Coordinates of C-alpha atoms and ligand atoms in Angstrom, one line a residue:
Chain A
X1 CA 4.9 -19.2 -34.3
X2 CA 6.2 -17.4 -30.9
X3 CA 8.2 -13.9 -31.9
X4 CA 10.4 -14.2 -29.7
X5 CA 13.3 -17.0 -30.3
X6 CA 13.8 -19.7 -28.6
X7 CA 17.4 -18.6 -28.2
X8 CA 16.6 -15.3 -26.7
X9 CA 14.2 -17.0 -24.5
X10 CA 16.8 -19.2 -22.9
X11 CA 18.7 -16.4 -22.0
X12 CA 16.2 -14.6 -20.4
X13 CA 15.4 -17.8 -18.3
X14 CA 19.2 -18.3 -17.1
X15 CA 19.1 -15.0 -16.0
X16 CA 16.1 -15.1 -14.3
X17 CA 17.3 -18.2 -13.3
X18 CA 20.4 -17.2 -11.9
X19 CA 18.4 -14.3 -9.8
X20 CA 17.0 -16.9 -7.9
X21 CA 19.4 -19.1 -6.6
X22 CA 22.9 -17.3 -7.4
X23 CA 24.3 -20.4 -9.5
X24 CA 26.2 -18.5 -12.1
X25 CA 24.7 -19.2 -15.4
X26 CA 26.6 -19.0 -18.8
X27 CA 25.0 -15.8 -20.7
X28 CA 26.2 -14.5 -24.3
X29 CA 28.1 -11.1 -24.2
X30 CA 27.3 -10.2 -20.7
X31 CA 29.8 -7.8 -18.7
X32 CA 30.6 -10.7 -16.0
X33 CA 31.8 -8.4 -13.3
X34 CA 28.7 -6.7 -13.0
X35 CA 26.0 -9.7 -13.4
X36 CA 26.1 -10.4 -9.5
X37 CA 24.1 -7.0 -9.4
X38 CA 21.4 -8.3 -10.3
X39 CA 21.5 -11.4 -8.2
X40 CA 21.9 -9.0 -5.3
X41 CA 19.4 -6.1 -5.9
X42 CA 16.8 -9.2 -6.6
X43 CA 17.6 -10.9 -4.0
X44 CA 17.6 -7.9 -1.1
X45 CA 14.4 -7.2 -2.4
X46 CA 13.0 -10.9 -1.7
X47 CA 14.8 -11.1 2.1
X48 CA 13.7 -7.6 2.9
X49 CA 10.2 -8.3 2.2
X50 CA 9.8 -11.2 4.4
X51 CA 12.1 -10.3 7.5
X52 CA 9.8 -6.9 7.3
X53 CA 6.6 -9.2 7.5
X54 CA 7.7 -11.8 9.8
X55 CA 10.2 -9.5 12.3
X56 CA 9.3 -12.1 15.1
X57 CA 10.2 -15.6 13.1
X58 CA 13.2 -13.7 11.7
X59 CA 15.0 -12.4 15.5
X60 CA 14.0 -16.2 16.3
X61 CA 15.5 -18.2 14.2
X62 CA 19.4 -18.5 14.3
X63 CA 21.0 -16.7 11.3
X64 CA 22.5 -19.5 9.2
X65 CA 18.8 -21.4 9.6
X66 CA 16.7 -18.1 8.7
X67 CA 19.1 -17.5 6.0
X68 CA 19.4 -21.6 4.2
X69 CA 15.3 -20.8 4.4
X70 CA 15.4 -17.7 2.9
X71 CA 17.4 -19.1 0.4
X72 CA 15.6 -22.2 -0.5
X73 CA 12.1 -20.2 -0.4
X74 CA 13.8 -18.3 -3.3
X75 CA 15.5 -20.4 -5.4
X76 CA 12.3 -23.2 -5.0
X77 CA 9.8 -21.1 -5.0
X78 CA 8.1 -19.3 -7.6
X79 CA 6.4 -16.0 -7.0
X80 CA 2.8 -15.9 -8.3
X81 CA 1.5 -12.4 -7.1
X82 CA 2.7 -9.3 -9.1
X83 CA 2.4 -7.4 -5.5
X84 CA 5.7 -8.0 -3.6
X85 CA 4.0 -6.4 -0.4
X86 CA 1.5 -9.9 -1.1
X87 CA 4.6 -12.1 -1.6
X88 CA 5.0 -13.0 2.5
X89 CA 2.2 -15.1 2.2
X90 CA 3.7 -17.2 0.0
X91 CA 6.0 -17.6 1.9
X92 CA 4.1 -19.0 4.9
X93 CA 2.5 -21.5 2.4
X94 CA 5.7 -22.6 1.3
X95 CA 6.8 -23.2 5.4
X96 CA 3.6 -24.9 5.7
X97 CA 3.7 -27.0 2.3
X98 CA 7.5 -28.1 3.0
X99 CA 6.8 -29.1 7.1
X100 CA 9.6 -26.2 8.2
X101 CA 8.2 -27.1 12.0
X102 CA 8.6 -30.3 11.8
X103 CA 12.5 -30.7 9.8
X104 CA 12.9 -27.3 12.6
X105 CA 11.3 -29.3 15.6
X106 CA 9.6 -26.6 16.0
X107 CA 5.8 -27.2 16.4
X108 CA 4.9 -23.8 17.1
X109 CA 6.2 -22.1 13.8
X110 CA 3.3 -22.8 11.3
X111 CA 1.2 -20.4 13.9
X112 CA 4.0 -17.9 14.6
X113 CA 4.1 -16.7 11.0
X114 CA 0.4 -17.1 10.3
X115 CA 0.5 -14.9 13.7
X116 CA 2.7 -12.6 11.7
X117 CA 1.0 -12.5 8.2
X118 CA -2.4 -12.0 10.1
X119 CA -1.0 -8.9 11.0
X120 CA 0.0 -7.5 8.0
X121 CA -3.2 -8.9 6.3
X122 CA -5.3 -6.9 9.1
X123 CA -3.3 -3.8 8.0
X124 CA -3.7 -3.9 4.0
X125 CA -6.6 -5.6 3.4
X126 CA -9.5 -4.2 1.1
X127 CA -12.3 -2.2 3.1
X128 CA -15.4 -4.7 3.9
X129 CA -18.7 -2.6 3.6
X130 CA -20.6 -2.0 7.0
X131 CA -23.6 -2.7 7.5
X132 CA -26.2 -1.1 8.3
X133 CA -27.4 -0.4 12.4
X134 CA -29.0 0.9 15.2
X135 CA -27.5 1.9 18.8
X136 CA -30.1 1.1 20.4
X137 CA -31.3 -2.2 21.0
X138 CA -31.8 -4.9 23.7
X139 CA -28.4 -6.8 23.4
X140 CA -29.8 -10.3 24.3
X141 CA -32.8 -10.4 22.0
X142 CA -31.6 -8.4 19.0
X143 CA -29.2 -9.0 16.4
X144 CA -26.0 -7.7 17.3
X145 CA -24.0 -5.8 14.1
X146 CA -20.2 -6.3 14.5
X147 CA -17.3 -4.7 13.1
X148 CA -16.8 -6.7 9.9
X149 CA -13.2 -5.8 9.5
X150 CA -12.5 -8.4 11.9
X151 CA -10.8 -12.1 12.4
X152 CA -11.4 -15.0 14.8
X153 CA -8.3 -17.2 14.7
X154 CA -7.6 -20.3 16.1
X155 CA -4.1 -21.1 17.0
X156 CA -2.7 -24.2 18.8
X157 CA 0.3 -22.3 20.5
X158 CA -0.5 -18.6 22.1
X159 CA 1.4 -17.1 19.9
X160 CA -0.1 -13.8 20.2
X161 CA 0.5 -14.3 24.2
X162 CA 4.0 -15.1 24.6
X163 CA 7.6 -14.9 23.5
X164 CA 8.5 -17.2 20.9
X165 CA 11.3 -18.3 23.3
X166 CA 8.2 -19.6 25.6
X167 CA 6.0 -21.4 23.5
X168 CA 7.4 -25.1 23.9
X169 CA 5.6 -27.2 25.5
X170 CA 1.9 -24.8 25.8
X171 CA 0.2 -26.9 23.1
X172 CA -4.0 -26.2 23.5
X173 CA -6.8 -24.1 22.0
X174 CA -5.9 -20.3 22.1
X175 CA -8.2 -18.0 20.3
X176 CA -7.5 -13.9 18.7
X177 CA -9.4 -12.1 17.5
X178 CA -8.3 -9.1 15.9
X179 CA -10.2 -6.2 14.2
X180 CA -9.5 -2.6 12.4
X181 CA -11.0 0.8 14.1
X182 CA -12.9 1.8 11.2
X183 CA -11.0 5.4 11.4
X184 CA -7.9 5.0 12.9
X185 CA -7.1 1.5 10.7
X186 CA -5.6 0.5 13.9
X187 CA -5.3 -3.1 14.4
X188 CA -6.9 -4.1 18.0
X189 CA -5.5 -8.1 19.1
X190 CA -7.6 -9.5 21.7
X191 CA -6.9 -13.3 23.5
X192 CA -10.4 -15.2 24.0
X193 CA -11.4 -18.4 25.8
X194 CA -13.0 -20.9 23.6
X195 CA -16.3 -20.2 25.3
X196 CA -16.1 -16.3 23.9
X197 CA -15.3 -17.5 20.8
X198 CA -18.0 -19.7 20.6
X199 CA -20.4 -17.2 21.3
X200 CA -18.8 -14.5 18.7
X201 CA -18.7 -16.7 16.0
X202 CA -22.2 -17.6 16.7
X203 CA -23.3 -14.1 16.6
X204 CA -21.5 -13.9 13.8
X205 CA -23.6 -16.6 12.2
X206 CA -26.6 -14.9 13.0
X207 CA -27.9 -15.7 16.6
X208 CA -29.0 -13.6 18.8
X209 CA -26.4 -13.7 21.8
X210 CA -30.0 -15.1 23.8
X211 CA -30.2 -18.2 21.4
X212 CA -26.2 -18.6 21.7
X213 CA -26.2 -18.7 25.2
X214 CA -28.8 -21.1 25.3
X215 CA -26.9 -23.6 23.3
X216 CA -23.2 -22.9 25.0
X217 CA -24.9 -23.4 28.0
X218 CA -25.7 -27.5 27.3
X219 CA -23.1 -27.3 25.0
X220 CA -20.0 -26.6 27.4
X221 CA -21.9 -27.9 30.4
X222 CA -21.9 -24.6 32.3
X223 CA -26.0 -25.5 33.5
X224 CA -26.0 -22.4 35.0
X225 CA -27.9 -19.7 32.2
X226 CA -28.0 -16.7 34.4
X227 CA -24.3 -17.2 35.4
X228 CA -23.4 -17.4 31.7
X229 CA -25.7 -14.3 30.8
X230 CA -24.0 -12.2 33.5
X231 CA -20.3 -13.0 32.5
X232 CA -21.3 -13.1 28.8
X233 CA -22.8 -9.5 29.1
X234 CA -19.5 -8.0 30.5
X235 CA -17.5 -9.1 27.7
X236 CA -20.2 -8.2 24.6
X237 CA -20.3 -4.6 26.6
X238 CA -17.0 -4.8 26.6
X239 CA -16.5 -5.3 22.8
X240 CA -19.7 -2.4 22.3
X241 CA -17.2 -0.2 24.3
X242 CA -14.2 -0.7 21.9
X243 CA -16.9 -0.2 19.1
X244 CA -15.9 -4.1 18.0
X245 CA -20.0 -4.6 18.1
X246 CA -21.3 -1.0 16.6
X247 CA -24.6 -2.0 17.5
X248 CA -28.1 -3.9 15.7
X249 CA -28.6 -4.8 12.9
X250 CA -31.4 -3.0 11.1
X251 CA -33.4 -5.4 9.4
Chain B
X1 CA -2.3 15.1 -17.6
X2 CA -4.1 18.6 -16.6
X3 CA -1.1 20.9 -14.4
X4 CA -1.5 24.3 -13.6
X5 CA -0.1 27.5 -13.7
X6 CA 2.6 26.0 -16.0
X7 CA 4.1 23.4 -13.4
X8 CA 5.3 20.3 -14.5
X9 CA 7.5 18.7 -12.1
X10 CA 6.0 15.8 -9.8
X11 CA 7.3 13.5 -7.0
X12 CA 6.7 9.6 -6.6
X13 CA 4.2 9.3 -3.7
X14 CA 5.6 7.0 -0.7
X15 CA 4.5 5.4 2.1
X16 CA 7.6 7.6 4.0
X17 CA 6.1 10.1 3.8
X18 CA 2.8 10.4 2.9
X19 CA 1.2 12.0 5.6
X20 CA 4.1 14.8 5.5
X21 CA 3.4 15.5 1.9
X22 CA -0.3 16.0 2.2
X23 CA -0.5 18.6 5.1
X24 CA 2.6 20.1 3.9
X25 CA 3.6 23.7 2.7
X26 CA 6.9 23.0 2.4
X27 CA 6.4 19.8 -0.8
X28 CA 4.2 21.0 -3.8
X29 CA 4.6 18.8 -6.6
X30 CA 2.1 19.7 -9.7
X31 CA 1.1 16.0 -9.6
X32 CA 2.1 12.6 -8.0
X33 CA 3.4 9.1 -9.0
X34 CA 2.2 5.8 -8.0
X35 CA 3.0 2.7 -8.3
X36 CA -0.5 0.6 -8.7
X37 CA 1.1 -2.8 -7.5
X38 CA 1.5 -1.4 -4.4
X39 CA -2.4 0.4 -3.7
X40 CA -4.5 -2.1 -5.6
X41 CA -6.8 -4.1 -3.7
X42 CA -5.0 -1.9 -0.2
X43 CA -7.8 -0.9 2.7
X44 CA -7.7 0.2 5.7
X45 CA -5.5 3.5 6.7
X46 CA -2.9 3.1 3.3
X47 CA -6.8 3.6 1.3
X48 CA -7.5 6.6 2.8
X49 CA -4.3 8.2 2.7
X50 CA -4.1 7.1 -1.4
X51 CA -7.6 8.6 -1.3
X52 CA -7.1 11.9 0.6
X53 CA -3.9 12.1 -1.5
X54 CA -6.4 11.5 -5.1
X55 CA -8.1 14.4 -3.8
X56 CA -5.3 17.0 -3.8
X57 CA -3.0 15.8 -6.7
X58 CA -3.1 14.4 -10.4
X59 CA -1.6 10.8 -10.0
X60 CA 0.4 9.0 -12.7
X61 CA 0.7 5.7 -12.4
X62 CA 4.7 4.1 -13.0
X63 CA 3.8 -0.1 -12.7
X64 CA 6.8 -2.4 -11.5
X65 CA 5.1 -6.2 -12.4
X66 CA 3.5 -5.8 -16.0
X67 CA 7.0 -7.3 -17.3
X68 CA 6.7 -6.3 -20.9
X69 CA 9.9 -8.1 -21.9
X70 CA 8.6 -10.9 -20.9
X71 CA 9.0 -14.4 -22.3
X72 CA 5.4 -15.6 -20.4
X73 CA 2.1 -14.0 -21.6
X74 CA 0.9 -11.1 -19.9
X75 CA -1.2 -10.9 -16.5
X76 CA -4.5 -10.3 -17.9
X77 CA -6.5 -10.6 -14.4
X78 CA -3.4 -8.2 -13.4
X79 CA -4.1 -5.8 -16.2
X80 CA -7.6 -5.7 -16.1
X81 CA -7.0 -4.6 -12.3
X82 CA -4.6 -2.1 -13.5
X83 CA -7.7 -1.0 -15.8
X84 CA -10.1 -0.4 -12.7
X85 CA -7.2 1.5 -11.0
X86 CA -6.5 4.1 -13.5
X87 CA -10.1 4.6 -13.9
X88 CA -10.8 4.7 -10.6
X89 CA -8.0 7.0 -9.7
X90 CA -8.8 9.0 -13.1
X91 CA -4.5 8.2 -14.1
X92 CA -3.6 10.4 -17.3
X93 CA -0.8 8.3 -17.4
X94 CA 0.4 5.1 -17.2
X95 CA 3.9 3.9 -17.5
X96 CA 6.3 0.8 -17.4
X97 CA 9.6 -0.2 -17.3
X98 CA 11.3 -1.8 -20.6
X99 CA 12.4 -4.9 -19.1
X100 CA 11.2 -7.8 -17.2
X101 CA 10.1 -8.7 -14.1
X102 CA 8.8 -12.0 -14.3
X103 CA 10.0 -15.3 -15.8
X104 CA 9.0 -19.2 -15.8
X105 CA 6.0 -17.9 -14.1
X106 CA 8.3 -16.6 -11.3
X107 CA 8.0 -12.8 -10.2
X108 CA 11.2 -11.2 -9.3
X109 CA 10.5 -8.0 -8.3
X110 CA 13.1 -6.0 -9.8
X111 CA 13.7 -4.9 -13.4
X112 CA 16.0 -7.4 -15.5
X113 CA 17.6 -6.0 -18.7
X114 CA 15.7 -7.7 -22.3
X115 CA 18.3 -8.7 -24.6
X116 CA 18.6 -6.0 -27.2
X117 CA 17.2 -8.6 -30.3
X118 CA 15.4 -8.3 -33.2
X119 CA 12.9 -11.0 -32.0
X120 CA 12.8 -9.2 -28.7
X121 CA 11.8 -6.3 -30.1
X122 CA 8.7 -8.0 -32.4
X123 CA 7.6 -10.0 -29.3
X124 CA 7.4 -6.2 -27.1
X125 CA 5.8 -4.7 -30.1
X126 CA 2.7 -7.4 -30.1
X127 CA 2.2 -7.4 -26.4
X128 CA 2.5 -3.5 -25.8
X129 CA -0.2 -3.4 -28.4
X130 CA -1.9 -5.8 -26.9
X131 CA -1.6 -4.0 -23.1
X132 CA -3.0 -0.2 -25.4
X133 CA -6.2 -2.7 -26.2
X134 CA -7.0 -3.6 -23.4
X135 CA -6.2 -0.7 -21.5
X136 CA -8.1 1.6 -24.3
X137 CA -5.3 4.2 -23.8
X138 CA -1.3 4.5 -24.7
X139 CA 1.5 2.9 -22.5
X140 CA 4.4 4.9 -22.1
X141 CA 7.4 2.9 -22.0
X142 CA 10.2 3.9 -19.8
X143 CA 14.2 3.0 -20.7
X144 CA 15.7 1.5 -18.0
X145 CA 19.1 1.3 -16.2
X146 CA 21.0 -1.7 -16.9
X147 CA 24.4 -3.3 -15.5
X148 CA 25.2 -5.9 -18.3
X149 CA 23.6 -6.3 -22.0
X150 CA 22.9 -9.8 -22.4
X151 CA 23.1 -11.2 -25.6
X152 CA 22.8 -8.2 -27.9
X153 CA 22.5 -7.6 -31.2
X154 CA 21.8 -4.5 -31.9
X155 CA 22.6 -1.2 -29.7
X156 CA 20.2 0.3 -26.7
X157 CA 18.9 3.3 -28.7
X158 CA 18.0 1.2 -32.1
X159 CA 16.0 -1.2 -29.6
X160 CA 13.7 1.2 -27.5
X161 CA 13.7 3.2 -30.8
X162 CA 12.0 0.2 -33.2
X163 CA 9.7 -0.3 -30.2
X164 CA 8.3 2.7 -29.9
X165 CA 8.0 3.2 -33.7
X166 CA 6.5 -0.4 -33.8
X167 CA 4.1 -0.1 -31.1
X168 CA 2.8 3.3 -31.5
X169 CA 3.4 3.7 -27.7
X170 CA 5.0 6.8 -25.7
X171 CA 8.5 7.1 -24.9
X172 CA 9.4 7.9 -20.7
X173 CA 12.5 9.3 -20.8
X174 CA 14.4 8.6 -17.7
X175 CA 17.2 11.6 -17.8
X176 CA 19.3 9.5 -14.8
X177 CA 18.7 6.2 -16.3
X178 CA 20.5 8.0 -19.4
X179 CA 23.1 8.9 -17.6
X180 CA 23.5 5.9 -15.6
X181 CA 23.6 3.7 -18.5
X182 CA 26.0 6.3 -20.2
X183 CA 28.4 6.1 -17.7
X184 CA 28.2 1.9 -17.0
X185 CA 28.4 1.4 -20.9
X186 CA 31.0 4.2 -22.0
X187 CA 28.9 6.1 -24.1
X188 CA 27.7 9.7 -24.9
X189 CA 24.6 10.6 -23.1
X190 CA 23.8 13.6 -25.7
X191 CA 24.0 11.5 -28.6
X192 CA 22.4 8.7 -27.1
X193 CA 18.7 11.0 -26.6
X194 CA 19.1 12.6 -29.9
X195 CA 18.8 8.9 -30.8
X196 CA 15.5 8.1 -29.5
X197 CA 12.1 9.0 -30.7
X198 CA 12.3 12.3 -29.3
X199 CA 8.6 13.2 -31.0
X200 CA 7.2 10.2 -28.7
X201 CA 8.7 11.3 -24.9
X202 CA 5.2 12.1 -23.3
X203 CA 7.1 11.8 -19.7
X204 CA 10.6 12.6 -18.3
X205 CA 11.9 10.9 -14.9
X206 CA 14.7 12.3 -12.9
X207 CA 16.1 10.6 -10.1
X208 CA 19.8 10.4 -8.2
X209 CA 22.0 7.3 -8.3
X210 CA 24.9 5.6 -6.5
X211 CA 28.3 5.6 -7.6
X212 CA 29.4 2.0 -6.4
X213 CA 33.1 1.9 -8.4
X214 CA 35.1 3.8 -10.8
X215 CA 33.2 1.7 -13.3
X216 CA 29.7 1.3 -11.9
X217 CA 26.8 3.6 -11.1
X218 CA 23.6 1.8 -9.3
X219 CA 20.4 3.5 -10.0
X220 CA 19.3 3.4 -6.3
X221 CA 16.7 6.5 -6.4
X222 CA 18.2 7.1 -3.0
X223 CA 20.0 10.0 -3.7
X224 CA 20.1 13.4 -4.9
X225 CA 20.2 14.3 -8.1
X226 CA 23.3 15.1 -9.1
X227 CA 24.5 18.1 -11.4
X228 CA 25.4 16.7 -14.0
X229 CA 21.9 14.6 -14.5
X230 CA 20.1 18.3 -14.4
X231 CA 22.8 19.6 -17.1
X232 CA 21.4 16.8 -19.4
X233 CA 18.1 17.5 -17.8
X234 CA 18.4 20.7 -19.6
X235 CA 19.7 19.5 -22.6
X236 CA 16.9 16.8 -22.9
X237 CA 14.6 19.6 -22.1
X238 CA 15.6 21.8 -24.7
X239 CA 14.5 19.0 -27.5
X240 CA 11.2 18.6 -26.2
X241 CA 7.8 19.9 -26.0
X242 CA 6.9 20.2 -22.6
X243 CA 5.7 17.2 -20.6
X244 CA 5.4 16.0 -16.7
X245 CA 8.5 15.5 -14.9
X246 CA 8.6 13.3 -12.5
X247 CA 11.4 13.5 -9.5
X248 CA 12.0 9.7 -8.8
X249 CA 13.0 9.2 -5.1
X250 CA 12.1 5.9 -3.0
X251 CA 15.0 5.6 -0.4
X252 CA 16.6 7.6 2.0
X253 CA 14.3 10.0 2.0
X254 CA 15.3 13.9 3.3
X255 CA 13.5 16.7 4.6
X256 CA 11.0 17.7 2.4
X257 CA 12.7 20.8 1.6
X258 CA 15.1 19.0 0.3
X259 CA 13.1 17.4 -2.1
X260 CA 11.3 21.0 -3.3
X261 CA 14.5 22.5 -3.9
X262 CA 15.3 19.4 -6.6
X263 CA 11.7 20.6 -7.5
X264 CA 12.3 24.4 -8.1
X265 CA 15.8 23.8 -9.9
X266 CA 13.7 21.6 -12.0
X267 CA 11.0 24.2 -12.6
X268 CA 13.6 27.1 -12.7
X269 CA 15.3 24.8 -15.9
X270 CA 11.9 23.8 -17.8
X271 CA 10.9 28.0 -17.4
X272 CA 13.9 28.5 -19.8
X273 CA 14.2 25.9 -21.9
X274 CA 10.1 25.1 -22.6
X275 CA 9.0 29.1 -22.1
X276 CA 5.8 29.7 -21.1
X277 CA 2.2 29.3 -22.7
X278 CA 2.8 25.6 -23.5
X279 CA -0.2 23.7 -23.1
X280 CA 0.8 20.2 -21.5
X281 CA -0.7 16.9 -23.2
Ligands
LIG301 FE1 12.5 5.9 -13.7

């Protein structure tokens, strides 16, 4: 037998209830004039959260449709992390699960506020070990040890490129990637072609940037391998520069 | 919680102003509150503050999402993380709100009121108990400021009171939330603390609040204190052995000079009414 009644269980839930979507509920003994506290502190608390994790989406959307989505995220949706400062995320899912673009007509959105969470993510998330690495090294034959604090994201509007105001009609492949300076826990956004982020993600997987250029070669037609390795090596020297690749990997 | 050179009163460490607080001369609480829902599982530049921060003070730890009053079970995953934190952080203390946060498996984020019941209060006793098991140390459960009972039947005091007793937990006092509630609910702030479990108070909160209405007083912690919330500061005081007090203040936030002086008027009280030579639990 559950302690606690189903009785006082109900009420609990019409409050609770009522916190989400405003629709007075009928509660035993309650000072009426004050309930609508709780709906509002609750509520700020929700709207505040996600207009400070998606400040972009929120300026671009006009009020009464940021606000009917605000609304319906909260009254539909149910919460599932204890961390508020987490909570934004579930909001994206909820704009992806429900199609938000596509009622919007706005094909670009899904991307905007992954653009926007990405950011935040980059900010809190937990510390990723380093590994271990030498700084010196031959950059086309070794292993190359990279920042693992780091993202490669593709997007299918250039969100992290333009205005939201300019994104109709620029359907494609856009690549970001976007890393944390290990002692600054500044977040550095970088635009890639798909050729670059080819080749990182490769490197990623464990090629040397030698055996990656070999295969991008063929593999985006270039034919031209010493071409490649000279424009490749600007941008990896680039990337050793703003200490994105720390170095090689000791083995 | 180990404070020296007889100081007791601590601030709630914020984001705001964090890196102010931890090269400052001007701020010097004997300890500092956190929140854990808002550090656990945190990297990057927020870790390393928390972490330089760990170095310098004590930290208790005040959680938001545990939602004790709960109708759904507990957050075990969520506790056990809570675990990990206060032994990570080496936490003395660990507090929550009596209320609820969460409902229909729906977080809310803020702190609704538990209807003051009989049931209620066996239903808070089991899962407190539950919470001291698995955290292999006491909770200390704070009273909380509310704007409406909701289906009572039985007064504010009788209800944190048989959970305490019942549980075997600690009592937070929050002084402002006293007063708060005092003044929304017409009743007498003395009496009301000479009502609770005064034996079990193992931490005391102070914060200020918002006067909305002739008839309603927000607890925003975005305020000074006000005067009358250190008179029954004092008065609390007086009935107690000495334990941390913590200065609650999360909006709004003003110089930090500011902020000491609700400090030392703190201190200057708790040199009276606790004397000196007290060793604190
Ligand atoms: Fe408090």
């Amino acid at each position: 037998m559950p302690l606690l009644k189903e009785e006082t269980r109900q009420q609990q839930s019409k409050l609770a209830e009522y916190c989400k979507t405003g629709i007075v509920p009928e509660l035993n003994g309650i000072i009426e004039e004050n309930l609508h506290h709780y709906r509002r502190l609750v509520f700020n608390i929700g709207i505040d959260t996600i207009e400070t994790a998606y400040p972009i989406t929120y300026r671009f959307l006009p009020d009464e449709i940021w606000d009917k989505l605000v609304y319906e995220f909260y009254a539909e949706h149910k919460c599932q992390t204890p961390q508020v400062w987490r909570m934004p995320l579930e909001f994206y899912d909820y704009c992806v699960e429900k199609d938000i673009q596509g009622k919007l007509n706005l094909p670009f959105l899904n991307d905007l506020l992954y653009f926007e969470w990405l950011e935040l993510e980059m900010h809190t998330m937990e510390d990723i070990p380093y590994p271990s690495y030498d700084t010196k090294g031959d950059l086309l034959k070794n292993l190359l040890a990279i920042n693992p604090e780091h993202k490669l994201v593709k997007f299918t509007y250039p969100v992290h490129v333009l205005a939201a105001t300019e994104l109709e009609g620029k359907e494609g492949n856009y690549f970001l990637l976007m890393y944390r300076e290990k002692e600054s826990g500044r977040i550095q956004f970088m635009d890639v072609s798909i050729l670059y982020a080819y080749i990182l993600e490769q490197i990623q997987n464990g090629l040397t940037l030698h055996a990656v250029l070999t295969d991008a070669d063929s593999l985006f037609q270039i034919n031209n391998f010493e071409m490649l390795k000279e424009h490749a090596l600007v941008f990896i020297n680039d990337l050793k520069q703003r200490q994105f690749i720390l170095g090689f990997l000791n083995k | 919680m180990q404070l020296k050179d007889n100081k007791y009163i601590g601030i709630g460490f914020r984001k705001d102003f964090s890196e102010e607080l931890l090269d400052s001369t001007v701020l010097k609480p004997a300890f500092i509150e956190l929140a854990p829902e808002n550090w656990i599982g945190m990297g990057g530049y927020w870790k390393k503050q928390l972490d330089k921060a760990a170095e310098k003070f004590p930290i208790s730890c005040h959680g938001l999402s545990l939602s004790i009053g709960s109708p759904d079970d507990l957050d075990l995953d969520f506790l056990y993380k809570i675990k990990k934190f206060i032994k990570d952080y080496k936490v003395q203390i660990y507090s929550e709100h009596l209320s609820y946060a969460k409902c229909d498996n729906a977080h809310l984020y803020d702190l609704l009121p538990i209807p003051f019941r009989k049931d209620a209060v066996k239903h808070i006793i089991a899962r407190i108990k539950q919470v001291q098991e698995v955290l292999e140390m006491p909770l200390a459960i704070e009273n909380v400021s509310y704007y409406t009972p909701v289906a009572a039947e039985m007064d504010e005091a009788t209800f944190i009171s048989e959970i305490v007793n019942g549980s075997g937990c600690n009592l937070l006092l929050d002084v402002n939330n006293v007063y708060v509630n005092s003044f929304n609910h017409k009743y007498n702030a003395k009496e009301f603390i000479k009502k609770l479990p005064l034996n079990k108070v193992a931490y005391i909160h102070m914060a200020g609040h918002e006067q909305i209405s002739d008839t309603v007083i927000i607890d925003t912690h975005g305020e000074a204190v006000i005067d009358q919330v250190f008179d029954l500061f004092e008065y609390t005081t007086s009935l107690l052995k000495p334990v941390p007090v913590l200065l609650e203040r999360d909006f709004n936030i003003p110089e930090l000079e500011e902020l000491q002086g609700e400090i030392t008027r703190m201190e200057t009280i708790v040199s009276k009414t606790w004397k000196k030579e007290h060793a604190i639990a």
